[in-house]
CSV table of C-alpha atoms and ligand atoms in Angstrom, one decimal:
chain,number,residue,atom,x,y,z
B,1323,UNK,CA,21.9,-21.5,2.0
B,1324,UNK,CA,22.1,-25.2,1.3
B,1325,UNK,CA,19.9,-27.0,4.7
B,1326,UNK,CA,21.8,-30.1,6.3
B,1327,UNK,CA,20.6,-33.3,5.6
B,1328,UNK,CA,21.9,-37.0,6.1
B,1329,UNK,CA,23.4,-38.5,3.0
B,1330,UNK,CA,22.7,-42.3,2.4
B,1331,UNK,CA,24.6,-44.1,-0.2
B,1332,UNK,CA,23.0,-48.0,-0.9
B,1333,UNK,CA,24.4,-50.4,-2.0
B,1334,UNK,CA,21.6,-52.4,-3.1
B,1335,UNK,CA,18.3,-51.6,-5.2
B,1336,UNK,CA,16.0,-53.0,-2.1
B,1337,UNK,CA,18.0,-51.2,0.0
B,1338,UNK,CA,17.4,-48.0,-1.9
B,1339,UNK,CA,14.0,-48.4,-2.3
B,1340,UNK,CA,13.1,-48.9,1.1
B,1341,UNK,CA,15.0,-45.8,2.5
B,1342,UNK,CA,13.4,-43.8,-0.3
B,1343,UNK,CA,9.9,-44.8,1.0
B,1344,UNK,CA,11.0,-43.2,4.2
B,1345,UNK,CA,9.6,-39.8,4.7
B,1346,UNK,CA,11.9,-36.4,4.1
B,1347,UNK,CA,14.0,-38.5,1.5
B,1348,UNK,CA,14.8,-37.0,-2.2
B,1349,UNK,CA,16.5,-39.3,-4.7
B,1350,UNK,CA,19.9,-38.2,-5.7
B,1351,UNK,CA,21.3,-39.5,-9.0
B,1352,UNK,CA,23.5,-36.5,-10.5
B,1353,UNK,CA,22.1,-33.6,-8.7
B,1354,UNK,CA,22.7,-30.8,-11.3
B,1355,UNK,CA,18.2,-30.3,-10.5
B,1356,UNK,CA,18.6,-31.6,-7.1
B,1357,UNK,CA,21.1,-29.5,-5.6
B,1358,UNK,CA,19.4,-26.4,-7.1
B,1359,UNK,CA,16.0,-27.2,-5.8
B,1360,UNK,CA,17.5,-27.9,-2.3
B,1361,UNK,CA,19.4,-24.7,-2.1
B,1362,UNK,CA,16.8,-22.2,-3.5
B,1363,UNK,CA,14.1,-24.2,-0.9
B,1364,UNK,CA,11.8,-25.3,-3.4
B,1365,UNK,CA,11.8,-28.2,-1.2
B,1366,UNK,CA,13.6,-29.7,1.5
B,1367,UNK,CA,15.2,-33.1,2.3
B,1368,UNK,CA,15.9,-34.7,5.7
B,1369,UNK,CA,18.2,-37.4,4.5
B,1370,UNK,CA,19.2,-37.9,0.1
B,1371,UNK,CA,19.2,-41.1,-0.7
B,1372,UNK,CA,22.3,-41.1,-3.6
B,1373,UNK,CA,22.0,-44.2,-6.9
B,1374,UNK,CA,25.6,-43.6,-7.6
B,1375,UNK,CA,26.5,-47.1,-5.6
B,1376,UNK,CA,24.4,-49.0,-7.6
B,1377,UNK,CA,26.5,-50.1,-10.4
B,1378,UNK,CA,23.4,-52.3,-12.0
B,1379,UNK,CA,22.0,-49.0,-13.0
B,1380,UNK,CA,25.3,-48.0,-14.7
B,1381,UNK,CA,25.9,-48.2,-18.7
B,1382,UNK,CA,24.5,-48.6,-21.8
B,1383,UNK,CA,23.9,-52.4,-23.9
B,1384,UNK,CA,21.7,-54.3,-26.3
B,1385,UNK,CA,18.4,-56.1,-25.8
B,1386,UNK,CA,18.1,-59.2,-27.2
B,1387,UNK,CA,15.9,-58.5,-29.6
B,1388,UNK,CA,18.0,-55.6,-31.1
B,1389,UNK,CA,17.1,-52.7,-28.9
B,1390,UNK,CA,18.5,-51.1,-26.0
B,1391,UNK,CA,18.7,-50.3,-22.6
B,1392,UNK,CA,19.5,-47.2,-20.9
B,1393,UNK,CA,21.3,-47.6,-17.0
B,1394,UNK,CA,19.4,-44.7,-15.4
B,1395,UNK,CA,22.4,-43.2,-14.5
B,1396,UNK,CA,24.0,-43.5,-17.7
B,1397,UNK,CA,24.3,-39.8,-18.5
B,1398,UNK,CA,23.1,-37.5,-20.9
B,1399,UNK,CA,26.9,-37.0,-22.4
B,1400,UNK,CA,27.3,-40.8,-22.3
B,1401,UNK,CA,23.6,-41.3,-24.8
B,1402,UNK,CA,23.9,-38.5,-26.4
B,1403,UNK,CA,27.7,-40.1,-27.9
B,1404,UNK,CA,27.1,-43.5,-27.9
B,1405,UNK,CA,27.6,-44.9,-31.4
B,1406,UNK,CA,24.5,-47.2,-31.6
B,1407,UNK,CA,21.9,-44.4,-30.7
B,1408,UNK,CA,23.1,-41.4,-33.2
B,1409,UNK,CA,22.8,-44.4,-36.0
B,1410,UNK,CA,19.6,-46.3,-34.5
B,1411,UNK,CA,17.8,-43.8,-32.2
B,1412,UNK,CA,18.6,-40.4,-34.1
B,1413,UNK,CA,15.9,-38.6,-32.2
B,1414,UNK,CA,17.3,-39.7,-28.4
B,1415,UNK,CA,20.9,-38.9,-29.3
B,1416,UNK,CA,20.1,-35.6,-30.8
B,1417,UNK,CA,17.3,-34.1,-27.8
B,1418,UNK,CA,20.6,-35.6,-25.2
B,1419,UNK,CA,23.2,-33.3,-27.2
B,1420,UNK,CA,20.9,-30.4,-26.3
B,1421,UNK,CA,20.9,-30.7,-22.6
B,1422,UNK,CA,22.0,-27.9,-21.1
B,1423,UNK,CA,25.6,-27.5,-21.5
B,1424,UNK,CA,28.8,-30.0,-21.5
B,1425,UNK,CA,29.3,-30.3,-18.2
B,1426,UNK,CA,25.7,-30.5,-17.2
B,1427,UNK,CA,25.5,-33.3,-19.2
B,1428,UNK,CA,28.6,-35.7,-18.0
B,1429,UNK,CA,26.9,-35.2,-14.5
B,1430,UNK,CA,23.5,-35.4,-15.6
B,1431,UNK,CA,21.4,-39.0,-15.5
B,1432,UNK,CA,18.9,-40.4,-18.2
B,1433,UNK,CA,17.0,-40.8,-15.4
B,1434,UNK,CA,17.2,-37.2,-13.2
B,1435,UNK,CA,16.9,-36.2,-16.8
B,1436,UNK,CA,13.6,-37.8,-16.6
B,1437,UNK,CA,12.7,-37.3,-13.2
B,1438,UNK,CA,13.8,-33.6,-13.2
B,1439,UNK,CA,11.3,-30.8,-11.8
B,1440,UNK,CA,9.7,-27.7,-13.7
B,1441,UNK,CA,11.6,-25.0,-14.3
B,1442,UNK,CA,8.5,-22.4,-13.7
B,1443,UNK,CA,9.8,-19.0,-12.0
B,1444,UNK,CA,7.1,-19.2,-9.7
B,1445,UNK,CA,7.2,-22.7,-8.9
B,1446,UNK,CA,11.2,-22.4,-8.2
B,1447,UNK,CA,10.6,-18.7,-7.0
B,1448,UNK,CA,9.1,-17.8,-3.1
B,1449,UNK,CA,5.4,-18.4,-4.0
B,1450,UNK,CA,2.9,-21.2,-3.2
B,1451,UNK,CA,1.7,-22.1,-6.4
B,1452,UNK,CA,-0.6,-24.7,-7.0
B,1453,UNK,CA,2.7,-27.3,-7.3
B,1454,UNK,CA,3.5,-26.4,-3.7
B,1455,UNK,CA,0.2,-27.1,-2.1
B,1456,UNK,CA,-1.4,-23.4,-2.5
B,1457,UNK,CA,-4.6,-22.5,-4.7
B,1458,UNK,CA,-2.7,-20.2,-7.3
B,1459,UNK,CA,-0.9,-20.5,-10.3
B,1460,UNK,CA,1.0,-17.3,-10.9
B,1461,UNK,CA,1.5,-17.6,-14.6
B,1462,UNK,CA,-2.1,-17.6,-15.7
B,1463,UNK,CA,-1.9,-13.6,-14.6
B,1464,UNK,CA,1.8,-13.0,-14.3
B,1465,UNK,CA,5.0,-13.6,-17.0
B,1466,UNK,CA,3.8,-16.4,-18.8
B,1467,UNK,CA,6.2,-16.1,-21.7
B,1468,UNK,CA,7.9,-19.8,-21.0
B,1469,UNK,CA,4.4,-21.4,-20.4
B,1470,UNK,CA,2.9,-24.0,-21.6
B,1471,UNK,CA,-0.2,-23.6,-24.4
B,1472,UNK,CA,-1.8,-27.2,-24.3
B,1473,UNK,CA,-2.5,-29.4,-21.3
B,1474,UNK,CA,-2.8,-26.4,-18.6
B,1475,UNK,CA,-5.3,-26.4,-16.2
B,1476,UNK,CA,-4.7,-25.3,-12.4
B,1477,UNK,CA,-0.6,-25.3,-13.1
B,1478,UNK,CA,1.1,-24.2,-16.7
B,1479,UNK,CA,4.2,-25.4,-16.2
B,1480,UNK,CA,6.3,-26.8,-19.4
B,1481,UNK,CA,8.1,-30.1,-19.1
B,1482,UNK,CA,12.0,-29.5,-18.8
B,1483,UNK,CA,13.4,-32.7,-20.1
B,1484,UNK,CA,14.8,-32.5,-23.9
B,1485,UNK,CA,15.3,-36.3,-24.0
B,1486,UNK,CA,11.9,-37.3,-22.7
B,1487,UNK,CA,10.1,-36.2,-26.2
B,1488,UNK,CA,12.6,-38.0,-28.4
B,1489,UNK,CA,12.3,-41.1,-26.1
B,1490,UNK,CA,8.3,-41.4,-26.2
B,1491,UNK,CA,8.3,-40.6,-30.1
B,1492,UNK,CA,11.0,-44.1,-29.8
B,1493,UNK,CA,8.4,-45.7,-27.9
B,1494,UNK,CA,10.4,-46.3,-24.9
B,1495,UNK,CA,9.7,-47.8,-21.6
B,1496,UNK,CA,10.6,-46.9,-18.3
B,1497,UNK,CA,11.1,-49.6,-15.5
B,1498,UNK,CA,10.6,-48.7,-12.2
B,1499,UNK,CA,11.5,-50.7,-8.5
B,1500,UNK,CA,9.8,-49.7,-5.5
B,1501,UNK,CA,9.9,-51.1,-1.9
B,1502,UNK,CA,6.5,-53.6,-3.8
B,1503,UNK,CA,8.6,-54.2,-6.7
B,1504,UNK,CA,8.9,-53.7,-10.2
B,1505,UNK,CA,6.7,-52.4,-13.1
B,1506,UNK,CA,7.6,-51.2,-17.0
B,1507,UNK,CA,5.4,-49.0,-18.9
B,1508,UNK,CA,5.6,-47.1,-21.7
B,1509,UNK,CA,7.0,-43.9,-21.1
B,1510,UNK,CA,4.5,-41.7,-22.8
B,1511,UNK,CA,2.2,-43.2,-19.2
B,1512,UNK,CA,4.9,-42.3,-17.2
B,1513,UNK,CA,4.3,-38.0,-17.2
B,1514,UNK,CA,1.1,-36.5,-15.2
B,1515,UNK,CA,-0.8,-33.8,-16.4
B,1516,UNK,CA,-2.1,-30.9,-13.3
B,1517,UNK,CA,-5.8,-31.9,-13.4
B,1518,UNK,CA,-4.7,-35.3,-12.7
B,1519,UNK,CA,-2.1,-34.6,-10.1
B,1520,UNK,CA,-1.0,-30.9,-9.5
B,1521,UNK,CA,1.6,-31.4,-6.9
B,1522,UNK,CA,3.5,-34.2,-9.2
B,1523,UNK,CA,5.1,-34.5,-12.7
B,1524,UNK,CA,5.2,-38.3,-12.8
B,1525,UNK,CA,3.9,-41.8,-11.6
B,1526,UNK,CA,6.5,-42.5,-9.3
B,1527,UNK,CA,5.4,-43.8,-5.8
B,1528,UNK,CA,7.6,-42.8,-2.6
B,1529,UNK,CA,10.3,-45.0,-2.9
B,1530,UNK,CA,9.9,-46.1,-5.9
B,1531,UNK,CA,13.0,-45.3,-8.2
B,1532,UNK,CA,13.7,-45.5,-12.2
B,1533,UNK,CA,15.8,-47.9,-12.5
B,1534,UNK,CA,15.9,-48.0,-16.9
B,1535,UNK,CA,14.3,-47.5,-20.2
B,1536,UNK,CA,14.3,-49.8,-22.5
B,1537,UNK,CA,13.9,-48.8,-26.4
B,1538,UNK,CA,12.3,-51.3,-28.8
B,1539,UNK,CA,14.1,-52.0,-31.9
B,1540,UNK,CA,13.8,-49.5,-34.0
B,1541,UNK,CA,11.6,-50.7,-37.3
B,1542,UNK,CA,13.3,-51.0,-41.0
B,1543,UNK,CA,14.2,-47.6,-41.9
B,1544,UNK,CA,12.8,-45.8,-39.5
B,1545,UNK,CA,13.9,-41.9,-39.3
B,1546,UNK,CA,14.0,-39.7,-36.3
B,1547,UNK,CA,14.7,-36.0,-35.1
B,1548,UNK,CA,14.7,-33.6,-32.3
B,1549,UNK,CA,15.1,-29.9,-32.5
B,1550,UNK,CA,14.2,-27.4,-29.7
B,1551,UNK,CA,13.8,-23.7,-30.4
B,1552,UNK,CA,15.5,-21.7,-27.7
B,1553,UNK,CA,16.4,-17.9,-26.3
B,1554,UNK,CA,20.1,-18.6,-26.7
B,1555,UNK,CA,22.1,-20.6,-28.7
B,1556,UNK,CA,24.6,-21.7,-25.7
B,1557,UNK,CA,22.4,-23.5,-23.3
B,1558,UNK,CA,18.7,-23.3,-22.2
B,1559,UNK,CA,15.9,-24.8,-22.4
B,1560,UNK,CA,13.3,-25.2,-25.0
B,1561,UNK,CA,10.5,-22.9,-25.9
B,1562,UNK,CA,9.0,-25.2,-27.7
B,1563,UNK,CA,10.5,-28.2,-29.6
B,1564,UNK,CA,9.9,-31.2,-31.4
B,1565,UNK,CA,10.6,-34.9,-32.0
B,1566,UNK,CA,10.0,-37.4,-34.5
B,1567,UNK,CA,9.7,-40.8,-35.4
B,1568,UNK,CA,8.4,-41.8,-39.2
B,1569,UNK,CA,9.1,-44.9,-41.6
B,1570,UNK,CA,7.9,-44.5,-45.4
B,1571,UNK,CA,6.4,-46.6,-47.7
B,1572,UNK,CA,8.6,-47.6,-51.2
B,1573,UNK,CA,6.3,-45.2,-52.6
B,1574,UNK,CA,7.3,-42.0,-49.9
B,1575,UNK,CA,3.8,-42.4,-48.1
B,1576,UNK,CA,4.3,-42.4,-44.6
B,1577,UNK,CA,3.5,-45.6,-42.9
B,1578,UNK,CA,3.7,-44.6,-39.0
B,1579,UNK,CA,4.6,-41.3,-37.3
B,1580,UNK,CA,5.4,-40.6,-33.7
B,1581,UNK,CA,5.3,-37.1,-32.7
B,1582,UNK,CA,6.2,-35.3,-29.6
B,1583,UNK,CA,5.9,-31.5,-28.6
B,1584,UNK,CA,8.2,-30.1,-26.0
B,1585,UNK,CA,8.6,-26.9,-23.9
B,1586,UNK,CA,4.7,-26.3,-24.6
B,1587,UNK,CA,2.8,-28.2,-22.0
B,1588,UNK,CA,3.2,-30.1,-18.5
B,1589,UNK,CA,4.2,-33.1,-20.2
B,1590,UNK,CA,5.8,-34.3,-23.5
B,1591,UNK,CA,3.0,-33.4,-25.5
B,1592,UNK,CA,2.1,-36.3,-28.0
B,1593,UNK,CA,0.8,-34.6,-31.1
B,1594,UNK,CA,-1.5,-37.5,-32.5
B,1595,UNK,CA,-3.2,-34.4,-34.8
B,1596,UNK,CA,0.1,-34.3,-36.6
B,1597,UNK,CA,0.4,-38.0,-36.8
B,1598,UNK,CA,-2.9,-38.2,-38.5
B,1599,UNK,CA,-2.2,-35.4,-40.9
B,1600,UNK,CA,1.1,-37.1,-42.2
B,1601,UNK,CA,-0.6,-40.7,-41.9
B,1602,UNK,CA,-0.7,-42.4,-45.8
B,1603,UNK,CA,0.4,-39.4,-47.2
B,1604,UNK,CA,3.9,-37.5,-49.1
B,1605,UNK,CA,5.6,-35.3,-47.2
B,1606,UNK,CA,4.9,-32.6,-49.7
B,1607,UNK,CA,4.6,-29.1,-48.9
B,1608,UNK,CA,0.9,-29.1,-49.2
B,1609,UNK,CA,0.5,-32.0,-46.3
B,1610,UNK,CA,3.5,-30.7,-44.2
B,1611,UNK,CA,1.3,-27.0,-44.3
B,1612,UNK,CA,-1.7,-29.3,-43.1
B,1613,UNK,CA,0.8,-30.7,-40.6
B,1614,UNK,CA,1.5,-27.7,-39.1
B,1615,UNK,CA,-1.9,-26.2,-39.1
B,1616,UNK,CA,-3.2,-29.7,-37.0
B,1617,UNK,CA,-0.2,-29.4,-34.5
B,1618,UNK,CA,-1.7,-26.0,-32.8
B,1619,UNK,CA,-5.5,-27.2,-33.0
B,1620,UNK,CA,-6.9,-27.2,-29.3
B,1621,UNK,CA,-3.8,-24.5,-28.4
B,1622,UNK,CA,-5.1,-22.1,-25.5
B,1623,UNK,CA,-2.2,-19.7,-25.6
B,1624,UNK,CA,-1.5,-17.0,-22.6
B,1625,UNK,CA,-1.2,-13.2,-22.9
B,1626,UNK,CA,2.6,-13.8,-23.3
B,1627,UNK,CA,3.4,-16.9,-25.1
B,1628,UNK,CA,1.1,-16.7,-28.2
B,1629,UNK,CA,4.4,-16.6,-30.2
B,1630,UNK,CA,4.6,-20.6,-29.6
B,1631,UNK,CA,1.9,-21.2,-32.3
B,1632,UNK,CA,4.1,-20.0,-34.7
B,1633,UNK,CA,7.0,-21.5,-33.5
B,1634,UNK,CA,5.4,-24.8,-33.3
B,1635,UNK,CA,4.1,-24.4,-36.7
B,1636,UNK,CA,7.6,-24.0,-38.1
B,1637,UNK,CA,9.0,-26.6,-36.0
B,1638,UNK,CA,6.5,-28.8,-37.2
B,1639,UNK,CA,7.2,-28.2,-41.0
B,1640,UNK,CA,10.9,-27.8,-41.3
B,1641,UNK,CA,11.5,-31.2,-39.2
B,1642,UNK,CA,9.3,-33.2,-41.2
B,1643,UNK,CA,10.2,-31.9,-44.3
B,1644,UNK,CA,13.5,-33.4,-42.8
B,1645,UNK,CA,12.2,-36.6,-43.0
B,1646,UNK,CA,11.9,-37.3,-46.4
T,665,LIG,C1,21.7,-24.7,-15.7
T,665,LIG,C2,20.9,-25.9,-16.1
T,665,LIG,C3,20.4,-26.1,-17.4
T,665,LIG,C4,19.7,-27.2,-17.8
T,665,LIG,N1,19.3,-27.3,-19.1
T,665,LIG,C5,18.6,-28.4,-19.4
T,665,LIG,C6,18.1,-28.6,-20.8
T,665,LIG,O1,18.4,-27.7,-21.6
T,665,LIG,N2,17.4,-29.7,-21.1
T,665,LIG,C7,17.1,-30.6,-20.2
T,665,LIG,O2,16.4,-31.6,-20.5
T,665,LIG,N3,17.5,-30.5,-18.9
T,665,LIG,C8,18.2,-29.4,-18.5
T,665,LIG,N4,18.7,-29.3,-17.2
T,665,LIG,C9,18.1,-30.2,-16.2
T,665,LIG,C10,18.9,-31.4,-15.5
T,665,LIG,O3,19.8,-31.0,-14.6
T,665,LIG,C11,19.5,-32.4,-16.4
T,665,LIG,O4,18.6,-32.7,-17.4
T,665,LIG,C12,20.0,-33.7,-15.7
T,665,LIG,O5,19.9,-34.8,-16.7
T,665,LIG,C13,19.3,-34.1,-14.4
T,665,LIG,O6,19.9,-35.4,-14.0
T,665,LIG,P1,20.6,-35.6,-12.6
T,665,LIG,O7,21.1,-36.9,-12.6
T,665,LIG,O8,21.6,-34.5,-12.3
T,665,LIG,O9,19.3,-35.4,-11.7
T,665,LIG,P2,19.2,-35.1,-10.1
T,665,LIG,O10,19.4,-33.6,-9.9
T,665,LIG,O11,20.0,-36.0,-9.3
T,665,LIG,O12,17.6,-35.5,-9.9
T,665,LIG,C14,16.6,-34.7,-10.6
T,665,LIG,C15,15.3,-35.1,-9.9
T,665,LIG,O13,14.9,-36.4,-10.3
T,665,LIG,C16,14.9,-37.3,-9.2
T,665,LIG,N5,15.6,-38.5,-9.7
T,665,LIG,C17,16.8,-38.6,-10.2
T,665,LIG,N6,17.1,-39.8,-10.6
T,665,LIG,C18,16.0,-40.6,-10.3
T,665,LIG,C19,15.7,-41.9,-10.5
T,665,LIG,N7,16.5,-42.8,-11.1
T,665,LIG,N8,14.5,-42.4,-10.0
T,665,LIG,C20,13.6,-41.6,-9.4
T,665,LIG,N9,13.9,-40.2,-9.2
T,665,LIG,C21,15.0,-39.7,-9.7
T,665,LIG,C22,15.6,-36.6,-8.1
T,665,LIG,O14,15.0,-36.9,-6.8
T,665,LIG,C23,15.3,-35.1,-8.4
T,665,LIG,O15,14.0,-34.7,-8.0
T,665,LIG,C24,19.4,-28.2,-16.8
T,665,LIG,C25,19.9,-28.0,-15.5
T,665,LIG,C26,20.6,-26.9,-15.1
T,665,LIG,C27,21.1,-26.7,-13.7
């Protein structure tokens, strides 16, 4: 059953901030993760503190200088259509399509997209894992099939978010206003990994909110993907997955690569190996094999979930043979 809690609707950013700061406050934005979390008691609120009066963080328009910025409640139906990113931003437009299902995504944010928490059975099950504050993590010895393979330490959790991956291989930045102010930095900064912080995903302070993400112009013919690998072709999320961002030279070399796993490890998991593989080089069949091969270096796989070195492998190949 759903606990009783005070709902608070702001009108203004300070106002938001402030009341987020307070203790037993959760941030609501669209509250498809929320609401779930809330009812199954992987954590409690004494008062939600709902975006959805702030119009300022509504909608999507150009920078200046020819990129964009993403509201953070904009949602994930709203990105994932919007003319300007399927032709600038392929990658972003594409990982927002395969958000969970159509409805999920007109009341899903960019930003609860974002800010959403792990899906781990234990972590949303009845146990205190390490994310709750206890001293195990129940997938190092339990069902670990949905786990991550890089990046685990005292919690294996995956990263949920589809459009988090395509975002960070578009180098975007995230801007975020607490009750101290404002900072922007790059997204990729924005995830923590469990030795750093177990009981978090993110850099978010209390009270301090995502207010929008900001993506650079995109350079001269840049090319970008996202694909995610998953049980069932309806809705769900990824077992592993993959985004891209890669300009050629005249001569097909590659001149810059941005690569970013998902679905195997507690954050977006930036593959630089695979970015130095393609580096200078054809996407030929020889380099994407050497591609693939660098993409599971450093891969500590669990009893179950060995099958994502494959799978990354794969994903690796096919989508940058796509970028030719
Ligand atoms: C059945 C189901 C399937 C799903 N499948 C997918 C999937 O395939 N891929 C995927 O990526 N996601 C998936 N999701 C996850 C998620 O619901 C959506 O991605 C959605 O975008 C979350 O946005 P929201 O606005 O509803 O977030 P909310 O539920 O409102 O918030 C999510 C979390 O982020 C915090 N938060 C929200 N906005 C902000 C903000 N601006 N600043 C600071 N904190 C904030 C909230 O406090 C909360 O902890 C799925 C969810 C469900 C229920």
């Amino acid at each position: 059953m759903l606990q009783s809690f005070a709902y608070v609707k702001p009108r203004s950013l300070t106002e938001a901030a402030k009341l987020a700061a307070e203790p037993g406050s959760r941030v609501h934005a669209g509250g498809s993760d929320l609401l779930g979390c809330l009812r199954d008691h992987v954590f409690n609120a004494q008062r939600l503190v709902s975006l959805t009066g702030l119009d300022e963080l509504r909608g999507i328009s150009a920078t200046s200088d020819g990129g964009l910025r993403l509201g953070a409640l904009a949602t994930v139906a709203e990105v994932a259509a919007h003319a300007v990113v399927k032709e600038r931003f392929a990658a972003l437009a594409q990982g927002a399509a395969v958000v969970a299902s159509p409805q999920l995504r007109n009341q899903g944010t960019i930003g609860g997209n974002l800010c959403q928490r792990p899906r781990c059975w234990y972590y949303r099950g009845d146990y205190a894992c390490t994310r709750k504050g206890g001293d195990t993590c129940y997938a190092i010895d339990g069902e670990n099939q949905y786990h991550a393979i890089f990046g685990g330490s005292s919690c294996w959790i995956v990263h949920p978010s589809d459009t988090a991956p395509a975002l960070i291989a578009l180098e975007a930045k995230v801007r975020l206003t607490g009750p101290k102010g404002y900072r922007t930095l790059p997204l990729e900064k924005f995830f923590v990994l469990p030795e750093d912080d177990v009981t978090k995903e993110n850099v978010l302070e209390p009270g301090e909110l995502l207010t929008e993400v900001i993506l650079p112009p995109p350079a001269n013919g840049l090319r970008s993907g996202y694909k995610k690998v998953r049980a069932r072709g309806s809705w769900d999320f990824a077992m592993a997955g993959m985004a891209y961002a890669i300009t050629l030279e005249p001569d097909k070399k590659v001149a810059a690569a941005r690569v970013v796993l998902s679905g195997v490890a507690p954050i977006p998991w930036r593959s630089l190996n695979v970015e130095q593989a393609v580096l200078g080089q054809r996407l030929d069949a020889r380099t994407l094999a050497k591609a693939a091969d660098a993409a599971v270096v450093g891969a500590r796989p669990l009893a179950q979930n060995g099958y994502k070195i494959e799978m990354v492998k794969g994903l690796v190949a096919e989508m940058l043979g796509r970028a030719v």
